[in-house]
Amino acid sequence: EPEVTQTPSHQVTQMGQEVILRCVPISNHLYFYWYRQILGQKVEFLVSFYNNEISEKSEIFDDQFSVERPDGSNFTLKIRSTKLEDSAMYFCASRRTEYQETQYFGPGTRLLVL
Amino acid sequence: KQEVTQIPAALSVPEGENLVLNCSFTDSAIYNLQWFRQDPGKGLTSLLLIQSSQREQTSGRLNASLDKSSGRSTLYIAASQPGDSATYLCAVYTGANSKLTFGKGITLSVRP
């Protein structure tokens, strides 16, 4: 069964460094999402992406964050200058069509900013 | 702004018990509702998706119901097993881009 994959599974970085989190959505899916979960807290929506552009972003998704679909298969989340509070599990999700379809989640990347 | 609440935060039951996990949401204008399972330190496993036009959905020992008008959903687990121990998250789809808004989850412990 097709699944969403994410790399790396864990990343440790120094504060102020740039990180890129990678996701490969399910191949015939058209809608892509990033969520994050700070330890002990709710899963929070970051951004949705469709037709090569951001369709919605949350207040968390400030200028330090960007997303890209560079080659038609990968979907990346870049954090330009990491802060301690960016430490979280980051989940990628994808969905085939609008409205009645479930989102499928990847296994997550655990990011630790020191 | 949509808020999803799951109470209690934790629940411990003996093996074999039938149990109900509750979820409430503030804005009834949702598209779908989805229940997930999360094991410690792991990703999200989808359990059941209830479309807005449905009232319930079943998969094996799991049954989820949805009452949009009252802003409630329940996840019923029959004959609980120790392997059911995990955190159960409720999430609602809202808005044109169908982003998910999650509850904080209920951590279930099933004692042998």
Tab-separated table of C-alpha atoms in Angstrom:
chain	number	residue	atom	x	y	z
A	1	GLU	CA	0.000	0.000	0.000
A	2	PRO	CA	1.382	3.426	-0.912
A	3	GLU	CA	2.563	5.539	1.998
A	4	VAL	CA	3.989	8.928	2.792
A	5	THR	CA	7.677	8.827	3.664
A	6	GLN	CA	9.779	11.398	5.508
A	7	THR	CA	13.503	11.899	5.910
A	8	PRO	CA	15.386	12.157	8.122
A	9	SER	CA	13.607	10.441	10.995
A	10	HIS	CA	15.648	12.477	13.494
A	11	GLN	CA	17.628	15.678	13.115
A	12	VAL	CA	19.692	17.559	15.660
A	13	THR	CA	20.804	21.071	14.793
A	14	GLN	CA	22.275	24.146	16.409
A	15	MET	CA	20.153	27.223	16.961
A	16	GLY	CA	20.358	29.571	13.986
A	17	GLN	CA	21.103	26.811	11.469
A	18	GLU	CA	18.935	26.044	8.465
A	19	VAL	CA	17.189	22.694	8.216
A	20	ILE	CA	15.301	21.050	5.390
A	21	LEU	CA	12.795	18.350	6.161
A	22	ARG	CA	11.854	16.105	3.272
A	23	CYS	CA	8.664	14.280	2.428
A	24	VAL	CA	7.605	12.054	-0.449
A	25	PRO	CA	3.802	12.153	-0.657
A	26	ILE	CA	1.724	9.388	-2.198
A	27	SER	CA	2.254	9.615	-5.942
A	28	ASN	CA	-1.227	10.512	-7.224
A	29	HIS	CA	-2.005	12.936	-4.402
A	30	LEU	CA	-2.504	16.607	-5.131
A	31	TYR	CA	-2.769	18.290	-1.721
A	32	PHE	CA	0.109	18.455	0.717
A	33	TYR	CA	0.394	19.545	4.318
A	34	TRP	CA	2.891	20.079	7.103
A	35	TYR	CA	1.928	19.799	10.757
A	36	ARG	CA	4.031	19.881	13.890
A	37	GLN	CA	3.683	18.514	17.396
A	38	ILE	CA	5.680	20.012	20.228
A	39	LEU	CA	6.268	17.432	22.945
A	40	GLY	CA	3.165	17.029	25.084
A	41	GLN	CA	1.074	19.372	22.964
A	42	LYS	CA	-1.500	19.147	20.189
A	43	VAL	CA	-0.682	18.454	16.575
A	44	GLU	CA	-0.819	21.879	14.883
A	45	PHE	CA	-1.392	22.786	11.260
A	46	LEU	CA	1.448	24.704	9.609
A	47	VAL	CA	0.726	24.958	5.896
A	48	SER	CA	-1.209	23.474	2.999
A	49	PHE	CA	0.068	23.357	-0.577
A	50	TYR	CA	-1.742	22.768	-3.850
A	51	ASN	CA	-0.931	23.389	-7.479
A	52	ASN	CA	2.583	24.523	-6.606
A	53	GLU	CA	1.554	27.229	-4.219
A	54	ILE	CA	0.634	27.712	-0.590
A	55	SER	CA	-3.129	27.553	-0.189
A	56	GLU	CA	-3.260	28.280	3.540
A	57	LYS	CA	-0.805	28.878	6.355
A	58	SER	CA	-1.116	29.260	10.084
A	59	GLU	CA	0.225	32.069	12.227
A	60	ILE	CA	3.082	29.739	13.199
A	61	PHE	CA	4.281	29.646	9.580
A	62	ASP	CA	6.214	32.912	9.566
A	63	ASP	CA	8.987	34.135	7.280
A	64	GLN	CA	11.411	31.604	8.767
A	65	PHE	CA	9.470	28.791	7.126
A	66	SER	CA	9.104	27.919	3.464
A	67	VAL	CA	7.815	24.980	1.471
A	68	GLU	CA	8.687	23.710	-1.948
A	69	ARG	CA	7.881	20.908	-4.317
A	70	PRO	CA	11.156	20.955	-6.246
A	71	ASP	CA	10.792	17.972	-8.551
A	72	GLY	CA	7.234	16.688	-8.667
A	73	SER	CA	7.789	14.005	-6.039
A	74	ASN	CA	9.464	15.606	-3.019
A	75	PHE	CA	7.797	18.132	-0.750
A	76	THR	CA	10.121	20.027	1.573
A	77	LEU	CA	9.826	22.225	4.619
A	78	LYS	CA	12.704	24.609	5.208
A	79	ILE	CA	13.335	26.438	8.450
A	80	ARG	CA	15.822	29.199	7.714
A	81	SER	CA	17.185	30.016	11.143
A	82	THR	CA	16.089	27.518	13.741
A	83	LYS	CA	15.060	28.525	17.245
A	84	LEU	CA	14.894	26.403	20.367
A	85	GLU	CA	11.099	26.499	20.179
A	86	ASP	CA	11.167	24.865	16.736
A	87	SER	CA	12.028	21.578	18.444
A	88	ALA	CA	9.096	19.308	17.623
A	89	MET	CA	7.935	16.350	15.579
A	90	TYR	CA	7.097	17.488	12.060
A	91	PHE	CA	4.536	15.519	10.078
A	92	CYS	CA	3.912	15.629	6.372
A	93	ALA	CA	0.517	14.601	5.004
A	94	SER	CA	-1.027	14.248	1.580
A	95	ARG	CA	-4.496	13.889	0.132
A	96	ARG	CA	-5.708	12.919	-3.309
A	97	THR	CA	-8.665	15.222	-3.885
A	98	GLU	CA	-10.784	17.737	-2.059
A	99	TYR	CA	-13.173	17.364	0.793
A	100	GLN	CA	-14.192	13.728	1.141
A	101	GLU	CA	-10.760	12.155	1.211
A	102	THR	CA	-8.617	11.291	4.162
A	103	GLN	CA	-5.193	12.782	4.776
A	104	TYR	CA	-2.376	10.251	4.983
A	105	PHE	CA	0.430	11.052	7.373
A	106	GLY	CA	4.105	10.245	7.230
A	107	PRO	CA	6.022	8.857	10.224
A	108	GLY	CA	7.412	12.270	11.148
A	109	THR	CA	10.798	13.906	11.588
A	110	ARG	CA	11.846	14.643	15.136
A	111	LEU	CA	13.759	17.920	15.142
A	112	LEU	CA	15.847	18.931	18.134
A	113	VAL	CA	17.331	22.421	18.194
A	114	LEU	CA	20.165	22.930	20.697
B	1	LYS	CA	-11.784	29.477	15.403
B	2	GLN	CA	-12.326	25.723	15.622
B	3	GLU	CA	-11.385	24.121	18.935
B	4	VAL	CA	-11.336	20.368	19.528
B	5	THR	CA	-11.498	19.022	23.067
B	6	GLN	CA	-10.924	15.518	24.321
B	7	ILE	CA	-11.698	14.705	27.938
B	8	PRO	CA	-10.368	13.004	29.994
B	9	ALA	CA	-6.699	13.338	29.082
B	10	ALA	CA	-5.990	9.815	30.299
B	11	LEU	CA	-7.944	6.662	30.924
B	12	SER	CA	-6.984	3.304	32.442
B	13	VAL	CA	-9.222	0.268	32.047
B	14	PRO	CA	-8.907	-3.486	32.625
B	15	GLU	CA	-8.555	-5.750	29.628
B	16	GLY	CA	-11.840	-6.816	28.070
B	17	GLU	CA	-13.755	-3.681	28.952
B	18	ASN	CA	-15.783	-1.814	26.336
B	19	LEU	CA	-15.002	1.866	26.375
B	20	VAL	CA	-15.981	5.163	24.816
B	21	LEU	CA	-13.642	8.033	24.018
B	22	ASN	CA	-15.246	11.441	23.608
B	23	CYS	CA	-14.429	14.348	21.317
B	24	SER	CA	-16.161	17.713	21.047
B	25	PHE	CA	-15.673	20.562	18.603
B	26	THR	CA	-16.889	24.131	18.691
B	27	ASP	CA	-17.773	24.809	15.049
B	28	SER	CA	-20.222	22.353	13.502
B	29	ALA	CA	-19.302	23.460	9.955
B	30	ILE	CA	-16.892	20.580	9.418
B	31	TYR	CA	-16.314	18.438	6.348
B	32	ASN	CA	-15.123	15.227	7.955
B	33	LEU	CA	-13.859	13.931	11.274
B	34	GLN	CA	-10.994	11.515	11.678
B	35	TRP	CA	-9.743	9.426	14.575
B	36	PHE	CA	-6.040	8.615	14.821
B	37	ARG	CA	-3.910	6.450	17.038
B	38	GLN	CA	-0.454	7.581	18.155
B	39	ASP	CA	2.013	5.332	19.937
B	40	PRO	CA	4.677	7.033	22.106
B	41	GLY	CA	7.199	8.899	19.977
B	42	LYS	CA	5.619	7.661	16.767
B	43	GLY	CA	3.527	8.954	13.893
B	44	LEU	CA	-0.211	9.094	13.359
B	45	THR	CA	-2.135	6.019	12.272
B	46	SER	CA	-5.559	6.722	10.792
B	47	LEU	CA	-8.285	4.622	12.396
B	48	LEU	CA	-11.562	5.893	10.993
B	49	LEU	CA	-12.770	8.750	8.805
B	50	ILE	CA	-16.391	9.853	9.135
B	51	GLN	CA	-17.670	12.012	6.319
B	52	SER	CA	-19.950	14.903	7.230
B	53	SER	CA	-22.968	13.138	5.702
B	54	GLN	CA	-22.400	9.989	7.778
B	55	ARG	CA	-23.355	9.313	11.362
B	56	GLU	CA	-21.013	6.425	12.057
B	57	GLN	CA	-18.214	4.286	10.715
B	58	THR	CA	-16.973	0.878	11.831
B	59	SER	CA	-13.695	-0.981	11.519
B	60	GLY	CA	-13.271	-4.219	13.428
B	61	ARG	CA	-13.630	-3.539	17.146
B	62	LEU	CA	-13.828	0.214	16.562
B	63	ASN	CA	-16.955	2.245	15.951
B	64	ALA	CA	-16.943	6.004	15.569
B	65	SER	CA	-20.038	8.189	15.600
B	66	LEU	CA	-20.564	11.790	14.598
B	67	ASP	CA	-23.237	14.262	15.658
B	68	LYS	CA	-22.423	17.486	13.845
B	69	SER	CA	-25.286	19.478	15.292
B	70	SER	CA	-24.117	18.920	18.845
B	71	GLY	CA	-20.421	19.076	17.958
B	72	ARG	CA	-19.597	15.635	19.262
B	73	SER	CA	-17.962	12.406	18.191
B	74	THR	CA	-17.313	9.214	20.079
B	75	LEU	CA	-14.928	6.346	19.459
B	76	TYR	CA	-16.173	3.060	20.850
B	77	ILE	CA	-13.616	0.304	21.440
B	78	ALA	CA	-15.057	-3.136	22.089
B	79	ALA	CA	-13.333	-5.771	24.191
B	80	SER	CA	-10.220	-3.692	24.834
B	81	GLN	CA	-6.784	-5.346	24.730
B	82	PRO	CA	-3.390	-4.287	26.110
B	83	GLY	CA	-2.308	-3.649	22.515
B	84	ASP	CA	-4.913	-0.888	22.317
B	85	SER	CA	-2.835	1.166	24.759
B	86	ALA	CA	-1.943	4.384	22.916
B	87	THR	CA	-3.039	7.975	22.547
B	88	TYR	CA	-6.210	8.477	20.520
B	89	LEU	CA	-6.535	11.746	18.649
B	90	CYS	CA	-9.673	13.257	17.208
B	91	ALA	CA	-9.319	15.751	14.347
B	92	VAL	CA	-11.802	17.712	12.258
B	93	TYR	CA	-11.489	18.909	8.683
B	94	THR	CA	-12.432	22.534	8.254
B	95	GLY	CA	-12.119	25.173	5.611
B	96	ALA	CA	-11.671	25.091	1.857
B	97	ASN	CA	-8.202	23.580	2.189
B	98	SER	CA	-9.419	20.907	4.600
B	99	LYS	CA	-6.752	21.461	7.176
B	100	LEU	CA	-7.044	19.285	10.252
B	101	THR	CA	-7.625	20.700	13.711
B	102	PHE	CA	-6.615	18.217	16.383
B	103	GLY	CA	-7.607	17.570	19.942
B	104	LYS	CA	-4.888	16.912	22.466
B	105	GLY	CA	-5.746	13.234	22.628
B	106	ILE	CA	-6.744	10.685	25.231
B	107	THR	CA	-3.993	8.408	26.488
B	108	LEU	CA	-5.483	4.970	26.988
B	109	SER	CA	-3.905	2.280	29.122
B	110	VAL	CA	-5.436	-1.189	29.030
B	111	ARG	CA	-4.281	-3.274	31.991
B	112	PRO	CA	-3.811	-7.046	31.483
